[in-house]
Coordinates of C-alpha atoms in Angstrom, one line a residue:
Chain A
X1 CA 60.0 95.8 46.2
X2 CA 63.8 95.4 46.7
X3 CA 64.0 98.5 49.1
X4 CA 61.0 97.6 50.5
X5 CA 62.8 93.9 52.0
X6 CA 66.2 96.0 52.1
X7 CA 63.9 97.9 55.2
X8 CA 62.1 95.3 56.6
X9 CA 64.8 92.6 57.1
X10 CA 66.7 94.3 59.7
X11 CA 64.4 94.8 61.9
X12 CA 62.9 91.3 61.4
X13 CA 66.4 89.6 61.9
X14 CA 66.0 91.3 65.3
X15 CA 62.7 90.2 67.0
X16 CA 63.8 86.7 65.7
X17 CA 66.9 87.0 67.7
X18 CA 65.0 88.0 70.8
X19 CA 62.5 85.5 70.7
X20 CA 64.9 82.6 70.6
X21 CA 67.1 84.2 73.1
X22 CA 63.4 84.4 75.2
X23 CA 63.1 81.1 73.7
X24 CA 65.7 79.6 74.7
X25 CA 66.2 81.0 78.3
X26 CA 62.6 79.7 79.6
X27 CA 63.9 76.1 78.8
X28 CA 67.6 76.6 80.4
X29 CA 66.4 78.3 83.6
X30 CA 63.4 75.8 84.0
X31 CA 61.0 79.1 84.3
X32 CA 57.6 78.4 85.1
X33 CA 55.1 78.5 82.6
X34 CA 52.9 80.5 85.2
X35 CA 55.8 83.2 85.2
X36 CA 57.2 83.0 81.9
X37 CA 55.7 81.0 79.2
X38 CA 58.1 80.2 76.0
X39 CA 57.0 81.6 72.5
X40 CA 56.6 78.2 71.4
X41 CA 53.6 78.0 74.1
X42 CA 52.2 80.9 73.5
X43 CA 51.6 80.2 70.2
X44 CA 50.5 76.5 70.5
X45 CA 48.1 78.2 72.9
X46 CA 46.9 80.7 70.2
X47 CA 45.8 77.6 68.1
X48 CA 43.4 75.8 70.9
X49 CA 42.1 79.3 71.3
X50 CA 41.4 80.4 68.0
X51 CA 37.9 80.7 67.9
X52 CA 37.2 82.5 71.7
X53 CA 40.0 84.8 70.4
X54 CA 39.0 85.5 67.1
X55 CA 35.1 86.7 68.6
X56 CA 36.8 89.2 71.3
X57 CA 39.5 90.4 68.5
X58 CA 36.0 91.4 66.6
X59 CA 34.6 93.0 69.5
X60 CA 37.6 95.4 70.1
X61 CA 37.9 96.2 66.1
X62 CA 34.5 97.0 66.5
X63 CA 34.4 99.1 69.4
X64 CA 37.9 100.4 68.8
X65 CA 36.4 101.1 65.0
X66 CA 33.4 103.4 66.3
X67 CA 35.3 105.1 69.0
X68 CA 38.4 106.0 66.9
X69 CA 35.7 107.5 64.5
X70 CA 33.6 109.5 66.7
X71 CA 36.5 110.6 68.3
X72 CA 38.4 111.8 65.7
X73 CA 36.0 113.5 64.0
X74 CA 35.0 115.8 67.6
X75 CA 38.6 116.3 67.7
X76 CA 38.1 117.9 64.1
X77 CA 35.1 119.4 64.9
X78 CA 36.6 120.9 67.9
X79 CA 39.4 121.9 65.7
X80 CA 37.4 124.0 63.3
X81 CA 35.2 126.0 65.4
X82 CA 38.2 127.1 67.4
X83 CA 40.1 128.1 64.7
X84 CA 37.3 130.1 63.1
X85 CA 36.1 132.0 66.8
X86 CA 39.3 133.0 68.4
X87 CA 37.2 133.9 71.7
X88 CA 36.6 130.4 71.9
X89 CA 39.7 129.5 71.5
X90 CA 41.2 131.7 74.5
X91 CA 38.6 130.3 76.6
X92 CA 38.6 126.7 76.2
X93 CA 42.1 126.2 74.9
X94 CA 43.3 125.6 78.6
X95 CA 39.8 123.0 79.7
X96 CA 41.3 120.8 76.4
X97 CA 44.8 120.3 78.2
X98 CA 43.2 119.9 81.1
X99 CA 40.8 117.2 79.8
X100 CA 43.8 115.2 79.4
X101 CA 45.1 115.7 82.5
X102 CA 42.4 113.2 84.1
X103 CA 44.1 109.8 83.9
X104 CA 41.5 107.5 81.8
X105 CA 42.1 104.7 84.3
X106 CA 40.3 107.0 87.2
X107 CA 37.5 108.2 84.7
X108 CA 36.4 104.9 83.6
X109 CA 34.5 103.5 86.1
X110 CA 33.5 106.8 86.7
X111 CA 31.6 107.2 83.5
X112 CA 30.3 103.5 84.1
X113 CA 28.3 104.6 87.0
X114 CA 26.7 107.6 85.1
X115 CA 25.8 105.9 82.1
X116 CA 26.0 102.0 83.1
X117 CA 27.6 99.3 80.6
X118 CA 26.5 99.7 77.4
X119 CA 28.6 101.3 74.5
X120 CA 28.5 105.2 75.8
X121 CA 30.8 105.1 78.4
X122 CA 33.1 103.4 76.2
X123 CA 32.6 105.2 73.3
X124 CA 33.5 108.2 75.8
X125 CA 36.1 106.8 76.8
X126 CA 37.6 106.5 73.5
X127 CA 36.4 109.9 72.4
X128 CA 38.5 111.3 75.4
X129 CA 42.0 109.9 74.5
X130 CA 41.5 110.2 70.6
X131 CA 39.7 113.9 70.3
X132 CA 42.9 115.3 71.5
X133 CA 46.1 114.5 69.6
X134 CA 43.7 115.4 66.8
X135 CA 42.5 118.5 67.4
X136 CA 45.7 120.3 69.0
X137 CA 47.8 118.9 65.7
X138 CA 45.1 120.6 63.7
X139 CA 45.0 123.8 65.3
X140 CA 48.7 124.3 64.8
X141 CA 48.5 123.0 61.6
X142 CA 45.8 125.8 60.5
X143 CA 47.5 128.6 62.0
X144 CA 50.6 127.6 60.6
X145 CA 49.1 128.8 57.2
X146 CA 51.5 130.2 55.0
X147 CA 51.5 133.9 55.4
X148 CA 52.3 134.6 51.6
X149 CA 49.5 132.3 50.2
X150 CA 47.3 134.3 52.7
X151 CA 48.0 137.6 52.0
X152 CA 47.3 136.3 48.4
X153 CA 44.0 134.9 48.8
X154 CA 43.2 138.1 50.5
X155 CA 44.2 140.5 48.0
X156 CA 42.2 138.7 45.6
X157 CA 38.9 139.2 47.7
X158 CA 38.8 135.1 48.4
X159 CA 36.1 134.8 51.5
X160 CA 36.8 133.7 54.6
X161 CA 35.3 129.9 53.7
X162 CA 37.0 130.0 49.9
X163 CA 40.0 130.9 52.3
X164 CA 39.5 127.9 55.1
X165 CA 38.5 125.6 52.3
X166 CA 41.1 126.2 49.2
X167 CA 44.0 126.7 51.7
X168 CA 43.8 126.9 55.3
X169 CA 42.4 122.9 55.2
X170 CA 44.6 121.3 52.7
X171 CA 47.6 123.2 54.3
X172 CA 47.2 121.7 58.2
X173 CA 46.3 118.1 56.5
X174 CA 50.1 116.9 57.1
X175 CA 49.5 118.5 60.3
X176 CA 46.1 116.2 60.9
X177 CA 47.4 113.2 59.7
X178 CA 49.9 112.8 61.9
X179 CA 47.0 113.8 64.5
X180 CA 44.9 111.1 63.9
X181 CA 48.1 108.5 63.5
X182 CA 48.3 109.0 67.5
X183 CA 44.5 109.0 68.3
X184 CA 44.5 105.6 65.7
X185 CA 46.7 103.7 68.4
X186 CA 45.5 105.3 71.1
X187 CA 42.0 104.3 70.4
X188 CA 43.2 100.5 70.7
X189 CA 44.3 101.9 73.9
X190 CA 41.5 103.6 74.7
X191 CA 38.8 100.4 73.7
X192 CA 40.8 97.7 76.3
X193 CA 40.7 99.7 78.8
X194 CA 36.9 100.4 78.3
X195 CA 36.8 96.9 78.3
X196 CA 38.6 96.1 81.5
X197 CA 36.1 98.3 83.3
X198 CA 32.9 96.5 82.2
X199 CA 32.2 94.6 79.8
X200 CA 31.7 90.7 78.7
X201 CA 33.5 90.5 75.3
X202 CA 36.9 92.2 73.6
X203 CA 40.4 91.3 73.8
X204 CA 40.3 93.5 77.2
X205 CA 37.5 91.8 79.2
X206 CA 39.7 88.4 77.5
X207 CA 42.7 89.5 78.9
X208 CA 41.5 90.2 82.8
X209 CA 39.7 87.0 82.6
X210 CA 42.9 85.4 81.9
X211 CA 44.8 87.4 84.6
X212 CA 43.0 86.5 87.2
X213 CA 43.4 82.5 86.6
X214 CA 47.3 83.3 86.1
X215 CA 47.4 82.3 82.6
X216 CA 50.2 84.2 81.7
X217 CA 50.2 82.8 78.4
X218 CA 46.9 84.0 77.3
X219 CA 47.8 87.4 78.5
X220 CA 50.8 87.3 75.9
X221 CA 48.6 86.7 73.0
X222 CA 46.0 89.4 74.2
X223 CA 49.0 91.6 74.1
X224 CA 50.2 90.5 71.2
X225 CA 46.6 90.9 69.5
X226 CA 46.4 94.9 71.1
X227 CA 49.8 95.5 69.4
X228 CA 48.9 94.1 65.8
X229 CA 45.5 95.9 66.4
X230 CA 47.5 99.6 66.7
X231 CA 50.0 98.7 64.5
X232 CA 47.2 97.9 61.3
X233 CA 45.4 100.9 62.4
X234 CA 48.6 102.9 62.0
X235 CA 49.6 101.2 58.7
X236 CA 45.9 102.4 57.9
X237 CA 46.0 106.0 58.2
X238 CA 49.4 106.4 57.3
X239 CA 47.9 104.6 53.3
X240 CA 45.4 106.8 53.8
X241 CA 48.1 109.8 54.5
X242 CA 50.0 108.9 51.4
X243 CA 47.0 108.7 49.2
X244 CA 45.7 112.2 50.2
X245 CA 48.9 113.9 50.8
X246 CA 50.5 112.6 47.7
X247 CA 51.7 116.0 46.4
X248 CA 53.8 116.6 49.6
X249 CA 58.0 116.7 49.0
X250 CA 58.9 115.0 51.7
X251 CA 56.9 112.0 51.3
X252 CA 58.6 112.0 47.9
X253 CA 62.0 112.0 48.7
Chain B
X1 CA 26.0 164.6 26.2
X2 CA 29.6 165.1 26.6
X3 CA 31.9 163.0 24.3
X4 CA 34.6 161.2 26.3
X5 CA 37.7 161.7 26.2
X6 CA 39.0 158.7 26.5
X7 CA 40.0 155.7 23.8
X8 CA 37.9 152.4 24.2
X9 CA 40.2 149.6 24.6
X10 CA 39.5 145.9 23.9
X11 CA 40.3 143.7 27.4
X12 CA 41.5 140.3 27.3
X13 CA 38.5 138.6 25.3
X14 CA 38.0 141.2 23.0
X15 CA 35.3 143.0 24.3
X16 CA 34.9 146.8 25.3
X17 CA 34.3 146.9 29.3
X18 CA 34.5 150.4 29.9
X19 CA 35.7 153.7 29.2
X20 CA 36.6 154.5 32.7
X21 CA 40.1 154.4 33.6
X22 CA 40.9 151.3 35.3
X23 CA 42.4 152.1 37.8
X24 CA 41.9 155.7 40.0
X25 CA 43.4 156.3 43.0
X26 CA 42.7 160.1 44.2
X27 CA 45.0 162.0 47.3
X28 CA 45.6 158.4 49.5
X29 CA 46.8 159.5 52.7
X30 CA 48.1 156.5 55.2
X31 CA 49.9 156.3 58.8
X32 CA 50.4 153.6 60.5
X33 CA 50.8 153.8 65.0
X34 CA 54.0 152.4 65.7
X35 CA 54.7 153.4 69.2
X36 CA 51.7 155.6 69.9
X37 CA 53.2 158.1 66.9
X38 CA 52.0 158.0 63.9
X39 CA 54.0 156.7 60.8
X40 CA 53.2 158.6 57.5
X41 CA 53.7 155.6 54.9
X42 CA 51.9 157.6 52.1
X43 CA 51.0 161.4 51.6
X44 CA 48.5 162.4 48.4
X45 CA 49.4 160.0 46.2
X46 CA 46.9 160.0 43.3
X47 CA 47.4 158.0 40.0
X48 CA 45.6 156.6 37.4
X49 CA 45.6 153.4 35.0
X50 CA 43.9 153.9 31.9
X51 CA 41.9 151.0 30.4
X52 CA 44.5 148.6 28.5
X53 CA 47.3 150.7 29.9
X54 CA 50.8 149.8 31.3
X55 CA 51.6 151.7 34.4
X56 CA 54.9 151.4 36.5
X57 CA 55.6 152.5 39.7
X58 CA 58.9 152.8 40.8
X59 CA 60.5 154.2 44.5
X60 CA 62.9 153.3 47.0
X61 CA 62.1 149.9 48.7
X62 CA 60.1 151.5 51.9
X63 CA 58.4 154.0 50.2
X64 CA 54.9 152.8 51.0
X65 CA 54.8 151.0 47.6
X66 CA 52.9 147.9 49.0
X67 CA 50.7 149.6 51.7
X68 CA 49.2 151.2 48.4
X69 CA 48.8 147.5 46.6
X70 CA 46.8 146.9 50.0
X71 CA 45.0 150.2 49.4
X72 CA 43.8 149.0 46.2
X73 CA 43.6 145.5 47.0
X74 CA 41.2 146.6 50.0
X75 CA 42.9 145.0 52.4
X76 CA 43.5 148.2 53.9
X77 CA 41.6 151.0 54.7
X78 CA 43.3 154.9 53.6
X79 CA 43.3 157.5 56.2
X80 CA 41.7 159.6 53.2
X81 CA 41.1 159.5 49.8
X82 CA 38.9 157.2 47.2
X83 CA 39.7 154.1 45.2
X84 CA 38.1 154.1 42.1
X85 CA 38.0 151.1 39.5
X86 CA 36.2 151.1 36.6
X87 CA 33.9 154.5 37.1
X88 CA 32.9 152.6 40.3
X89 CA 34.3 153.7 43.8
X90 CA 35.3 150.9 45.8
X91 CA 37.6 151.8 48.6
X92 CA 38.0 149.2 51.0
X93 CA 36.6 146.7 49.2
X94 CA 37.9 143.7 48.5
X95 CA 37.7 141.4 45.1
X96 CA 38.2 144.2 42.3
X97 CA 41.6 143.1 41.2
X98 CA 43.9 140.4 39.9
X99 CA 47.2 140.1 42.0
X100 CA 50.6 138.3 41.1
X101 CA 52.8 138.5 44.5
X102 CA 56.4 138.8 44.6
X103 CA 56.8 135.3 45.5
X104 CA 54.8 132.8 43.3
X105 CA 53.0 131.7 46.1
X106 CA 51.4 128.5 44.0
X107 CA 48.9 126.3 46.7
X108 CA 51.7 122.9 46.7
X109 CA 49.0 120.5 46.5
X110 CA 47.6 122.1 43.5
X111 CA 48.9 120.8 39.7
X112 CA 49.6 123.7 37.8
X113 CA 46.6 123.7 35.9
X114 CA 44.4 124.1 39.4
X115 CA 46.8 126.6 40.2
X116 CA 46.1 129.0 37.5
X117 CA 42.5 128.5 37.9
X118 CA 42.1 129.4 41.2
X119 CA 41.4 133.1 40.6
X120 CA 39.0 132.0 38.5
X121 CA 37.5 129.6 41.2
X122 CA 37.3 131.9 44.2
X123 CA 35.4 134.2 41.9
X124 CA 32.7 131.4 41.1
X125 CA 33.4 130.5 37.4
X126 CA 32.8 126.8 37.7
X127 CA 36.3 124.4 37.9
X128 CA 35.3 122.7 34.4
X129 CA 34.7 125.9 32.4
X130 CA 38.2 127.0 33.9
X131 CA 40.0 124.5 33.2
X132 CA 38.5 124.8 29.6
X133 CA 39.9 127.6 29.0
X134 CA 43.6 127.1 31.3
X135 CA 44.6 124.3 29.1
X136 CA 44.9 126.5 26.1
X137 CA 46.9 129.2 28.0
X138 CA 49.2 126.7 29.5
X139 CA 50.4 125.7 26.1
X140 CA 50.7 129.9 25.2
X141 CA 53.0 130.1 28.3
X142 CA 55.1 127.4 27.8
X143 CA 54.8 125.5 30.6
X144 CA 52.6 122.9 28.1
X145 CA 53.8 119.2 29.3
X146 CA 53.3 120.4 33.1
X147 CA 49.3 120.8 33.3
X148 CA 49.6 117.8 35.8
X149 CA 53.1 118.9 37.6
X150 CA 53.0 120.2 41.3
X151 CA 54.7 123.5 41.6
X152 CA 57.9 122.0 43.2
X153 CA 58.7 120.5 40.3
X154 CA 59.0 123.4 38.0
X155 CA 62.0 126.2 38.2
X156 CA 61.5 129.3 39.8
X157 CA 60.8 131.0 36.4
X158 CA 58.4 128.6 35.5
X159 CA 56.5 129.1 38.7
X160 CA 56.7 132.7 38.1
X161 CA 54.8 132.1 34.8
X162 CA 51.8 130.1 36.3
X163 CA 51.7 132.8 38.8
X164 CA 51.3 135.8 36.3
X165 CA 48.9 133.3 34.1
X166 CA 46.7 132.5 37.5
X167 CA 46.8 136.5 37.4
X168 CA 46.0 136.6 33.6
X169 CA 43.2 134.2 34.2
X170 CA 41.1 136.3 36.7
X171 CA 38.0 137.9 35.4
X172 CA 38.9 141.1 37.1
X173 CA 40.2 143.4 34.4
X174 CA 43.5 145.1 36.4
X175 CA 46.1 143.2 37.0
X176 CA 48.4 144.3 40.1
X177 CA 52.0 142.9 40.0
X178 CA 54.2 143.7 43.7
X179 CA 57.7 142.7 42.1
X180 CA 57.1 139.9 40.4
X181 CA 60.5 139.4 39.0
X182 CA 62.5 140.2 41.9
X183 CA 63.4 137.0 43.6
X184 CA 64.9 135.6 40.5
X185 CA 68.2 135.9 39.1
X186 CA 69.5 138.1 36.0
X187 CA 68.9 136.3 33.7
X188 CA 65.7 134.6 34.3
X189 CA 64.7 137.8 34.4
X190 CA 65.4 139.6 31.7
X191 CA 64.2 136.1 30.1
X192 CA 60.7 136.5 31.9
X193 CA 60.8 140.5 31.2
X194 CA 60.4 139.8 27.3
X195 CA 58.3 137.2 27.6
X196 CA 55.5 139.5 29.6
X197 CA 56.3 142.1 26.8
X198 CA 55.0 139.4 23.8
X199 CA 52.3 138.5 26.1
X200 CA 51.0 141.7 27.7
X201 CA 51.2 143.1 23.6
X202 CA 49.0 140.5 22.5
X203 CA 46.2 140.9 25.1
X204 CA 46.9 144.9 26.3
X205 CA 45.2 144.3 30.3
X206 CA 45.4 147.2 32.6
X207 CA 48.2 146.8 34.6
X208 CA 49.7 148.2 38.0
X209 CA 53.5 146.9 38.7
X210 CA 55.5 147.6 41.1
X211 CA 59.2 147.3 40.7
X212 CA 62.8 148.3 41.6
X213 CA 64.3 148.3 38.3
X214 CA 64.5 150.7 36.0
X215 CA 65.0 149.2 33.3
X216 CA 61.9 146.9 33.6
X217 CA 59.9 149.7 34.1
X218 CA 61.1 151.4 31.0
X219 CA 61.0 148.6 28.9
X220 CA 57.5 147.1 30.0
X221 CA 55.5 150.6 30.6
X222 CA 53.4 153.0 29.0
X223 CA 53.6 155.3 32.0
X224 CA 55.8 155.2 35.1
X225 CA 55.4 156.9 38.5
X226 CA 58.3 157.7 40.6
X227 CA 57.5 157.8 44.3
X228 CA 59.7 159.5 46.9
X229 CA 61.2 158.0 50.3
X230 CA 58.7 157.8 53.1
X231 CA 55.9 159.2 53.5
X232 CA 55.4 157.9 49.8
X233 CA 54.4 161.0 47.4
X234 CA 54.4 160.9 43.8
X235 CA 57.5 163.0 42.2
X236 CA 57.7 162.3 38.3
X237 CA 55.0 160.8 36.0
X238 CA 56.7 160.1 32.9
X239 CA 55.4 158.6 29.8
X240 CA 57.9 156.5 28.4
X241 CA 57.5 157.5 24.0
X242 CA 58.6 153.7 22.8
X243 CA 55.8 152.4 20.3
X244 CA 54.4 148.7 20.5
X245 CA 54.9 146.4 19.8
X246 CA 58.1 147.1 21.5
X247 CA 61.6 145.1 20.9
X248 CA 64.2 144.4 23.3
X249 CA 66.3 146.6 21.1
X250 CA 65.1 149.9 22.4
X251 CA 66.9 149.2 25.8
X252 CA 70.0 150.5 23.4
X253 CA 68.2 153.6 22.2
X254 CA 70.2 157.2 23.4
X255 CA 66.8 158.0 24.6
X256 CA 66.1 155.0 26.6
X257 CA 69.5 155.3 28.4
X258 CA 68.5 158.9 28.8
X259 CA 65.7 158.3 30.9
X260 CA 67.3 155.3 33.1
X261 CA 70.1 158.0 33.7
X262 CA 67.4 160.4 35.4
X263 CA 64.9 157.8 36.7
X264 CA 68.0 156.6 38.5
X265 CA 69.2 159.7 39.5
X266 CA 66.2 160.4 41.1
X267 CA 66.3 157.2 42.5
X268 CA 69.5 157.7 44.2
X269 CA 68.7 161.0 45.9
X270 CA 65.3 159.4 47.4
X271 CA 67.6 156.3 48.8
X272 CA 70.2 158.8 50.0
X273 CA 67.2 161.2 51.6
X274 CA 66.0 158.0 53.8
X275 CA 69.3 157.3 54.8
X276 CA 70.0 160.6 56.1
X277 CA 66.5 160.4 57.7
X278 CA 67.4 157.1 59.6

């Protein structure tokens, strides 16, 4: 518990600095709420808006929730039947990197005028940004495979599934993990921007709303809740990382 | 009906499996294409491992020692020449044996006791039969306290003993060992060399090891083959005339020190041949 505080105090000492610094600035160059509103607004504001928040926060968990999971589990999907047909591989290896090349901003709308404004295009749209970061880290992770444990399971007749399954798997997990920690907060990402396209709830929809009526403040707490959003979902899979990975060194040390 | 000539031995749970020799490896020939020539790696080798028998093979390191383990382990196919295990040939295939690598290669997110089961597992015995029977052997080992450890935890030794018990453990009746004792240091292993005595005595598995020391070979052995410098040909099959249960003492005996003296004289001529060749 005590090294726990020795970590987080530090850092903590230092966003309270910068907010009273911000804090105090707004007031002693008279800034204009429009421009610049003072944390102290911002979070007064948070309290008359607490319910309206709180139902597009629940729309974005919920969409970022089904997203993150459809998407990461085509990214492992993808992952696997790579690995296991090497033709495959070569052939789509270089339409993955490319898939990623399209910026999401320009596919959006895109995929709203092919499949309209329900949850597909979204879901898509999430899909695209999270399948990624989790397949690639699980590829290398798999063929990273140590050679001597191989070579072992080989000599002593182990099939090619007892192989993927007893040691090919568990061996890329590190690998995966810290996959699916990027496609986690990209998948927050992923679900606002889905909402800024189309869409009538979610901290997204919320915070173009609020844009466009130049209430800066409200587009600090819809930042605010997108950060918190990616940072639980991190804290989330990294638990999730320490309970499955629990016999790795590293984490240990 | 012709009466065989060979002695039944017990295996591991005390039942006859057959009278077979283990192990029979007739006239491998192997090259490898480096460079559009080909490599001979081995040239007639044949040897056998009778049933509950020791068997050494010793050779300059690059004498096409471990291309054979791959041979027999069916990893690799032989140019010519039959594998035979058991009465049963079974060249190229894979799945006949029970291996201990030169490193202990124990799977890190495995506790000890899944690690010595896993033979066991990849040939189908269910986890909680294996276990069953792992717990007992842990405690023989001496590695009894560390059922639950991860492999990272234990010394090299130690790892090394899991390793030959994960070998122990397998159903398959010969047990190939590529150098097991050679990443550790002296006296580890002269430590671990005694200990596989007491515990090979006790259970008397047909066994294939390959090693670079004489002495181990000598001291462990019923028979030992002496390979020559690339392309690997047998060039002495001794049968080493120590009784078991054996003591450490006999590594003192006149004849003992005789045959290291030759087995490494030999030795050093098939190092100094490659040399030359290089």
């Amino acid at each position: 518990m005590r090294l726990w505080w020795n970590k987080i105090w530090p850092p903590l000492v230092a966003v309270l600095f910068l907010l009273g610094i911000w804090q105090l600035s707004t007031s002693l160059f008279e800034i204009e709420k429009w421009i610049l509103p003072s944390p102290i607004n911002i979070a007064r504001e948070v309290l008359t808006e607490s319910s309206r928040l709180w139902e597009h926060t629940l729309a974005t968990v919920k969409l970022t929730g089904i997203g993150f999971t459809i998407g990461t589990s085509v990214g492992l999907l993808i992952a696997i039947v790579l690995h296991s047909i090497p033709f495959l591989k070569s052939a789509l290896y270089p339409l993955l990197i490319l898939s990623q090349n399209v910026p999401t901003i320009a596919l959006a709308p895109l995929l709203m005028i092919w499949f309209g404004f329900g949850l597909l295009p979204k879901i898509i749209v999430i899909t695209l940004v999270c399948f990624f970061p989790v397949a690639i880290a699980m590829m290398s992770g798999l063929r990273q495979t140590d050679p001597i444990m191989l070579s072992y399971m080989r000599m002593i007749g182990a099939s090619k599934r007892q192989i993927f399954v007893k040691l090919e798997l568990p061996h890329a997990l590190p690998s995966i993990f810290s996959g699916i920690k990027i496609a986690a907060t990209y998948s927050v990402m992923g679900a606002v921007i889905a909402e800024w396209i189309g869409s009538d709830k979610g901290i997204g929809y919320y915070m173009m709303l609020q844009k466009s009526s130049y209430r800066t403040d409200r587009v600090f707490i819809a930042i605010s809740i997108i950060v918190m959003l990616s940072l639980t979902m991190f804290a989330i899979i990294a638990l999730l990382e320490k309970w499955f990975v629990r016999w790795n060194r590293r984490q240990e040390s | 009906m012709l009466e065989s000539p060979i002695q039944q031995y017990p295996n591991i749970r005390g039942e006859v499996t057959s009278v077979a020799p283990a192990l029979k490896v007739t006239d491998i020939h192997k090259s490898f294409n480096r460079r559009q020539q080909g490599l001979p790696v081995l040239k007639g080798v044949s040897l056998t491992v009778e049933q509950g028998e020791f068997v050494s093979i010793v050779g300059p390191s690059g004498c096409g020692k471990s291309t054979l383990f791959h041979i027999v382990g069916g990893l690799v196919q032989p140019d010519s020449g039959k594998v035979w295990m058991n009465g049963h040939e079974v060249t190229g295939e894979r799945g006949h044996i029970s291996f201990m690598p030169q490193q202990p290669a124990l799977f890190p997110w495995r506790t000890i006791e899944d690690n010595v089961i896993l033979a066991q597992e990849v040939k189908g015995i269910s986890k909680r039969e294996a276990r069953r029977d792992a717990r007992k052997w842990i405690a023989k080992v001496g590695l009894s306290g560390f059922e639950e450890a991860y492999p990272h935890m234990l010394s090299g030794g130690m790892q090394q003993r899991a390793s030959f018990l994960r070998a122990l453990l397998s159903p398959e009746e010969l047990m190939c060992l590529d150098e097991p004792f050679s990443a550790l240091d002296a006296l580890t292993r002269s430590d671990m060399q005694r200990w596989l005595l007491d515990i090979w005595e006790e259970n008397r598995r047909s066994v294939l090891l390959i090693t670079h020391n004489i002495e181990e070979a000598l001291l462990l052995s019923n028979r030992i083959y002496v390979f020559s410098s690339r392309p690997g040909t047998v060039l002495q099959e001794i049968a080493v005339p120590f009784p078991r249960p054996r003591r450490e003492e006999i590594t003192e005996d006149p004849t003992f020190l005789a045959l290291k003296r030759d087995l490494s004289n030999w030795m050093k001529e098939e190092q100094h041949k490659m040399q030359i060749l290089r």
